[in-house]
CSV table of C-alpha atoms in Angstrom, one decimal:
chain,number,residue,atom,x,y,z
A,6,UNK,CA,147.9,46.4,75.6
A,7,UNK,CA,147.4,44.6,72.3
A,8,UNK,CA,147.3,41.1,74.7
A,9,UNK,CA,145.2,41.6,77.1
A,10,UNK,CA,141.8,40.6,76.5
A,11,UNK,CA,143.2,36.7,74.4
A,12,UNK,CA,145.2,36.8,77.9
A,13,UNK,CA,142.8,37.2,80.6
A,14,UNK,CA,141.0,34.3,82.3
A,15,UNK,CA,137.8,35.6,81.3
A,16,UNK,CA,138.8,34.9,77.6
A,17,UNK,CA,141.0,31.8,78.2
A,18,UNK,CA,138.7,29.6,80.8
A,19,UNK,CA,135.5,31.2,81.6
A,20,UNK,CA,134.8,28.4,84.0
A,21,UNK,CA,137.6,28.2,85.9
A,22,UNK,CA,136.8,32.9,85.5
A,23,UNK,CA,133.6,32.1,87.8
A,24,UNK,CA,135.5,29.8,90.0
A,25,UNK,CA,137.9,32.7,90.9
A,26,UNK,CA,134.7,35.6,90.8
A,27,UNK,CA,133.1,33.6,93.4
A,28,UNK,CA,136.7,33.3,95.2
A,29,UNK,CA,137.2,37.0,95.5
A,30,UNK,CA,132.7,37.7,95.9
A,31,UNK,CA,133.4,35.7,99.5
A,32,UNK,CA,136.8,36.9,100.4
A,33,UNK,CA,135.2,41.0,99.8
A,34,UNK,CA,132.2,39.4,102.2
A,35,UNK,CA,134.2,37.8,105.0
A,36,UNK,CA,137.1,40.3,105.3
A,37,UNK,CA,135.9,43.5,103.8
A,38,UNK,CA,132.5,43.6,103.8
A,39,UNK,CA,131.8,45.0,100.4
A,40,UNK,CA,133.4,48.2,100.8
A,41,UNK,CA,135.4,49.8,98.3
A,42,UNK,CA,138.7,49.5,98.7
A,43,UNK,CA,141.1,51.6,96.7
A,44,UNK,CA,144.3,52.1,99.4
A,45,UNK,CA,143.0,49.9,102.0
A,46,UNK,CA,143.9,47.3,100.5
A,47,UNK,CA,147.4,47.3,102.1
A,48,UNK,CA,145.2,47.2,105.8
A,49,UNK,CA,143.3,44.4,104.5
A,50,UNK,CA,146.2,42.7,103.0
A,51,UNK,CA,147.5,42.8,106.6
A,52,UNK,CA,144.4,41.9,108.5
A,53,UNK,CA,144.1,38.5,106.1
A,54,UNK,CA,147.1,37.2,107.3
A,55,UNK,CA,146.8,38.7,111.0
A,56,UNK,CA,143.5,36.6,110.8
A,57,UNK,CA,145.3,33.1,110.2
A,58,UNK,CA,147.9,33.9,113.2
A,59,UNK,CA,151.2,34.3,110.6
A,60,UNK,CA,153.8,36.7,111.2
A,61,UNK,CA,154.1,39.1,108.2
A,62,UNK,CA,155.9,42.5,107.3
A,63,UNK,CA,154.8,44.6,105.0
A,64,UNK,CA,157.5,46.5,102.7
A,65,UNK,CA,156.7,49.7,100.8
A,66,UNK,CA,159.7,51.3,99.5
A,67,UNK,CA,161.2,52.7,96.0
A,68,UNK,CA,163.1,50.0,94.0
A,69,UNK,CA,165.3,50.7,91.2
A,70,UNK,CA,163.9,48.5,88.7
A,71,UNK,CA,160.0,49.3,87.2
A,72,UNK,CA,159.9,46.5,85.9
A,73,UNK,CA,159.4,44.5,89.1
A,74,UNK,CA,156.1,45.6,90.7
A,75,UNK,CA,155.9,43.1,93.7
A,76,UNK,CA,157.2,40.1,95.4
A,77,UNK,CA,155.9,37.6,98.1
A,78,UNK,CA,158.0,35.3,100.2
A,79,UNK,CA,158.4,33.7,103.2
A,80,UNK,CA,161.4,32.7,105.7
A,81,UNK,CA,161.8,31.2,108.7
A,82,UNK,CA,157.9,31.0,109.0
A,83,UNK,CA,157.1,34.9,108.4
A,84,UNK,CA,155.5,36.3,105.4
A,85,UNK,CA,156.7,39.4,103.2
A,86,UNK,CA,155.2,41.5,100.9
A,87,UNK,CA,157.2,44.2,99.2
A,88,UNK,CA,155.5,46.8,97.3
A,89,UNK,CA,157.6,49.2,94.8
A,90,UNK,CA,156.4,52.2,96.0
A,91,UNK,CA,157.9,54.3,93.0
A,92,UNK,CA,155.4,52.9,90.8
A,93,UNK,CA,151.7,55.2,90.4
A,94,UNK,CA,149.5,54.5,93.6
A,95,UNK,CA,146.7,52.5,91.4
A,96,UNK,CA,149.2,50.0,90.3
A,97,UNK,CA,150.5,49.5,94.1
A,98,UNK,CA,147.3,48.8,94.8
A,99,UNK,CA,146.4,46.3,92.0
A,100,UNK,CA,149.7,44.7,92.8
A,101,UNK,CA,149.2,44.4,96.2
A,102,UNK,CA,145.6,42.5,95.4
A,103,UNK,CA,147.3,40.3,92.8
A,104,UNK,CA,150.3,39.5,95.7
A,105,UNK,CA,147.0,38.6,97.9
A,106,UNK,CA,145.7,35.6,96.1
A,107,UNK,CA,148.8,33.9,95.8
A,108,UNK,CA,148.7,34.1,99.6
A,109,UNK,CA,145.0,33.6,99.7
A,110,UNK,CA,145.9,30.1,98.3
A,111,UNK,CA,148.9,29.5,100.2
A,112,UNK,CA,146.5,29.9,103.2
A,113,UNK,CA,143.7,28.5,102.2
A,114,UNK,CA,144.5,26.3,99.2
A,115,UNK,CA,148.2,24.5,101.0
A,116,UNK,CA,149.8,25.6,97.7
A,117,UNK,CA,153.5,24.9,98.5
A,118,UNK,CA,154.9,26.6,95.5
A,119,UNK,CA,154.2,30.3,97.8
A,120,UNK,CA,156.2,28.6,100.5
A,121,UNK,CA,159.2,27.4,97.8
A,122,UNK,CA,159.8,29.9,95.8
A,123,UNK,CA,158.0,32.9,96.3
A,124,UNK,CA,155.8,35.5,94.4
A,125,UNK,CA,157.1,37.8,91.9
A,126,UNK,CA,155.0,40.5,90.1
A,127,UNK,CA,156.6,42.1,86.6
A,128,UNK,CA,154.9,44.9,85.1
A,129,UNK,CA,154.2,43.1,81.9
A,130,UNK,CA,151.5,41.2,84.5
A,131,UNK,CA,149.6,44.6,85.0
A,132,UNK,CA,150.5,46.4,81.9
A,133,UNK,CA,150.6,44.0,79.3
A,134,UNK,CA,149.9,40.3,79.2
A,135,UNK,CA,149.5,37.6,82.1
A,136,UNK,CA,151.6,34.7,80.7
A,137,UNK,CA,151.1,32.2,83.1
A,138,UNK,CA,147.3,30.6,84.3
A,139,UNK,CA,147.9,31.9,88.0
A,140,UNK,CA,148.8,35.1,87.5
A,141,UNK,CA,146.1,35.4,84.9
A,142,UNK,CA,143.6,34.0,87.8
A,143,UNK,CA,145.3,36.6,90.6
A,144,UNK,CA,144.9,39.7,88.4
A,145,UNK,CA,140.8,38.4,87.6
A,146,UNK,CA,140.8,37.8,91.9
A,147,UNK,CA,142.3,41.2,92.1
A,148,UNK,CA,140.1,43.3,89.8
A,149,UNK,CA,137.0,41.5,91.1
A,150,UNK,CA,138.1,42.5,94.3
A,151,UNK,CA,138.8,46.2,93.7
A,152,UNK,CA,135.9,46.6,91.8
A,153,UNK,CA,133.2,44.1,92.9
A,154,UNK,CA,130.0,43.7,90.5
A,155,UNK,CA,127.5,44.8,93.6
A,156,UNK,CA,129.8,48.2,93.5
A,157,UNK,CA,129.8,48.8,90.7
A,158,UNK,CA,126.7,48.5,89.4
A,159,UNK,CA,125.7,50.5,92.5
A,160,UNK,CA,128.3,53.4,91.2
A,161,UNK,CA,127.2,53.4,88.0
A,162,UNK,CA,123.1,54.1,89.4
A,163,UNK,CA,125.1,56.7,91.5
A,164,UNK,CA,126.8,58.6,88.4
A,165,UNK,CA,124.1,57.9,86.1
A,166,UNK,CA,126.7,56.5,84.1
A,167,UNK,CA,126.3,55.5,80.3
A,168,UNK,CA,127.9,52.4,78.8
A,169,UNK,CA,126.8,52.6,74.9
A,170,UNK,CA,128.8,54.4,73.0
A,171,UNK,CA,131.2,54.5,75.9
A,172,UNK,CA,134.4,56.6,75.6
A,173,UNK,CA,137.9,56.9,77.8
A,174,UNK,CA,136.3,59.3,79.9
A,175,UNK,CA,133.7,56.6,81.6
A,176,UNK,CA,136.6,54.2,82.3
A,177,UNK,CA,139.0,56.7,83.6
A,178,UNK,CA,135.7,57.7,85.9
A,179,UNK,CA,135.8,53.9,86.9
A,180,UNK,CA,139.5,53.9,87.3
A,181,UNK,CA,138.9,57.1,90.0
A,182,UNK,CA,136.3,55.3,91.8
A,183,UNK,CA,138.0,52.2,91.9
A,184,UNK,CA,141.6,53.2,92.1
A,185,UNK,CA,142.5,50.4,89.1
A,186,UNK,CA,144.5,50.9,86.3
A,187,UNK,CA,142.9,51.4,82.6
A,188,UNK,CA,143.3,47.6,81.6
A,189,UNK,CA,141.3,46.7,85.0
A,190,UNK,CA,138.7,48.8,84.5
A,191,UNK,CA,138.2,47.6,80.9
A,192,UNK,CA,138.1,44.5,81.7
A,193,UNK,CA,135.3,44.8,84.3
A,194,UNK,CA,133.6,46.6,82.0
A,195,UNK,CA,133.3,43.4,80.0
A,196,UNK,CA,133.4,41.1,82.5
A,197,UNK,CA,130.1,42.2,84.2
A,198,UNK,CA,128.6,42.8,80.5
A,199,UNK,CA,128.3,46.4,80.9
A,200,UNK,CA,130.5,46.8,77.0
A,201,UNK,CA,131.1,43.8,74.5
A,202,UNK,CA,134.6,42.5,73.2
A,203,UNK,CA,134.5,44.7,70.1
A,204,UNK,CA,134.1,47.9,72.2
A,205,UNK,CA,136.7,46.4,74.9
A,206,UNK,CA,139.6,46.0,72.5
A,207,UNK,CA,138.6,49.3,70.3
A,208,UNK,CA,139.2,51.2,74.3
A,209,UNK,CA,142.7,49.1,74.8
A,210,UNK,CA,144.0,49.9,71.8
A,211,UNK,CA,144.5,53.5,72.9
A,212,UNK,CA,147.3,54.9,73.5
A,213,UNK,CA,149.3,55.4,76.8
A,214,UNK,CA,150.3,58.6,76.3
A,215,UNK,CA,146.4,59.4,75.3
A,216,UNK,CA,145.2,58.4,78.5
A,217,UNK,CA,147.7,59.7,80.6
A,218,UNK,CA,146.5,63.2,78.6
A,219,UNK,CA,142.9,62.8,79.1
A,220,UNK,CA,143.8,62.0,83.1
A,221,UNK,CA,145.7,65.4,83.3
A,222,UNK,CA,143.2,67.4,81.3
A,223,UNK,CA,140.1,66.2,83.5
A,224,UNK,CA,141.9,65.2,86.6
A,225,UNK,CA,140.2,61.3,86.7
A,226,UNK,CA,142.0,58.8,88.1
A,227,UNK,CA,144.5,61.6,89.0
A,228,UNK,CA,144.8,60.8,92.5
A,229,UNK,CA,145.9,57.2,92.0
A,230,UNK,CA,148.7,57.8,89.4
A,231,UNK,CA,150.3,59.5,91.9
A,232,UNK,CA,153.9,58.2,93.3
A,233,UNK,CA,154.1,59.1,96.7
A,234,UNK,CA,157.6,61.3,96.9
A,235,UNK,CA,159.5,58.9,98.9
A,236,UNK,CA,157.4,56.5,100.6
A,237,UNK,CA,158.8,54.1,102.3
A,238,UNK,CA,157.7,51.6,105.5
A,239,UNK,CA,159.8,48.8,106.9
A,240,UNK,CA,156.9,46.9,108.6
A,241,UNK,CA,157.4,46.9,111.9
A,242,UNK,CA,161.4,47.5,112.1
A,243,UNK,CA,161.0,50.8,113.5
A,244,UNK,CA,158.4,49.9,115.9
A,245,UNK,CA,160.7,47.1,117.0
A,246,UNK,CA,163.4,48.8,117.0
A,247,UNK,CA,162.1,52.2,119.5
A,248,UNK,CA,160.4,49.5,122.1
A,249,UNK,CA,164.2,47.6,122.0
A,250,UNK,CA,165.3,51.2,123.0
A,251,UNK,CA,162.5,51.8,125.7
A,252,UNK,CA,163.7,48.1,127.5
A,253,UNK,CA,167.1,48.8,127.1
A,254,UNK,CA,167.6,45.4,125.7
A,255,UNK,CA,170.8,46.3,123.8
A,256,UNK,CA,173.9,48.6,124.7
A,257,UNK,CA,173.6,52.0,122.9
A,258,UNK,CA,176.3,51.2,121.0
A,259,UNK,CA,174.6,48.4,119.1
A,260,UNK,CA,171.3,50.8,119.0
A,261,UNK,CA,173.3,53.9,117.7
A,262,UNK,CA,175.4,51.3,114.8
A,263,UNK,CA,171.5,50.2,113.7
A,264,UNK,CA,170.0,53.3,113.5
A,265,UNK,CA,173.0,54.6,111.4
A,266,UNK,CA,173.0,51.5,108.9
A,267,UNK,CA,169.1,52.0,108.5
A,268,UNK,CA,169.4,55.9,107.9
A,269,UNK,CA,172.0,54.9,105.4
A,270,UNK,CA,169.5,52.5,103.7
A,271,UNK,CA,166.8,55.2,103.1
A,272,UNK,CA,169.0,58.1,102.1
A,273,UNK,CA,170.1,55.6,99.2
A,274,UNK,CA,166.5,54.4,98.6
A,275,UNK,CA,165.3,58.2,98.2
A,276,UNK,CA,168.6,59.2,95.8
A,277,UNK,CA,167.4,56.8,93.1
């Protein structure tokens, strides 16, 4: 985690930082209403692009490869989101609000590249370092949005909670009220002045396997390092698929080949 604070947009371009706060401040005001999110995030992923009358499927299933979190594309004029839902729940979460501003701009912004050649979220983007300026600007929209400053500074009356001389255990009690991962909630932490740099980079220079003990040992944040055993949704395949049965709008034959191909496709998803 060596990179993260020189890499994030609050360190790089704090203007352009407060452009994108006041991005993610209106979008939790218009299509969330300053809830907390944590898991709904998928619902209001969903509801965004529901709202601006575009087709879209949301994918949730294991993939093979940690390394790739996420990915956003479109065809023939529908949108897709796939989520790797072997990864821990807080980091499906983050990457499905990081997948949502790329979108947020395609929608709003008539950024093309969306529409050309897609999203793609590596774990490096989470875990490690955002290389490039819009990723760097969709994980800042995406931990603003997770953990908005009005929340948290309400949560932090609620659990009387202490910044100076702060310790692993307040940001793994942020990460559990938020549902972010560690670097997130650092960077809030800093972001909304609540710790300064020198205390920021002193917490991210812990160690994984530290925090990962301290989580198991006090049961923080323990909910959303889960990986849901075998999670996996289609978008709307199946829902499509039973109402094509209920018209009879193919033979059985066809219906009974489908079904078998798509039982095939999860067994091998849940065997890796």
């Amino acid at each position: 985690m060596c990179l993260v604070l020189d890499n994030s947009l609050f360190m790089k371009d704090r203007k352009k930082y407060a452009k994108i706060s006041a991005c993610a401040t209106s979008f939790n005001s218009l299509y969330n209403k300053n809830n907390i999110i944590q898991d709904d995030i998928f619902n209001v992923l969903e509801n965004y692009v529901a709202r601006h009358d575009m087709p879209f499927e949301m994918l949730r299933y294991p993939v093979g490869d940690s390394e790739l979190c996420a990915c956003t594309f479109i065809r023939q004029g529908r949108m897709f989101v796939m989520i790797n839902s072997s990864l821990p729940l807080s980091k499906q979460i983050f990457a499905a609000a990081h997948e949502l501003y790329h979108i947020y701009c395609y929608l709003e912004q008539n950024d093309t590249i969306l529409l050309q050649s897609g999203s793609i979220l590596e774990s490096d983007t989470i875990d490690e370092e955002a290389k490039e300026i819009e990723d760097m600007e969709a994980n800042a929209f995406a931990a603003i949005l997770l953990a908005p400053k009005d929340r948290l500074d309400e949560q932090t009356d609620v659990y009387n909670l202490s910044y100076k001389d702060v310790s692993i255990q307040t940001v793994l009690k942020i990460m559990d009220i938020f549902a972010i991962p560690y670097k997130a909630a650092v960077l809030r932490l800093l972001e909304e002045d609540k710790i300064d740099s020198k205390t920021a980079k002193k917490l991210l220079q812990i160690d994984v396997s530290e925090i990962a003990k301290q989580i198991d040992l006090t049961g923080k944040s323990a909910r959303w390092q889960e990986i849901p055993n075998h999670f996996i949704r289609f978008g709307t395949l199946s829902k499509l698929m039973y109402e094509v049965k209920e018209l009879e709008a193919v033979c059985d034959e066809r219906l009974e080949s489908d079904t078998l191909r798509l039982d095939e496709i999860v067994k091998s998803l849940k065997e890796q």
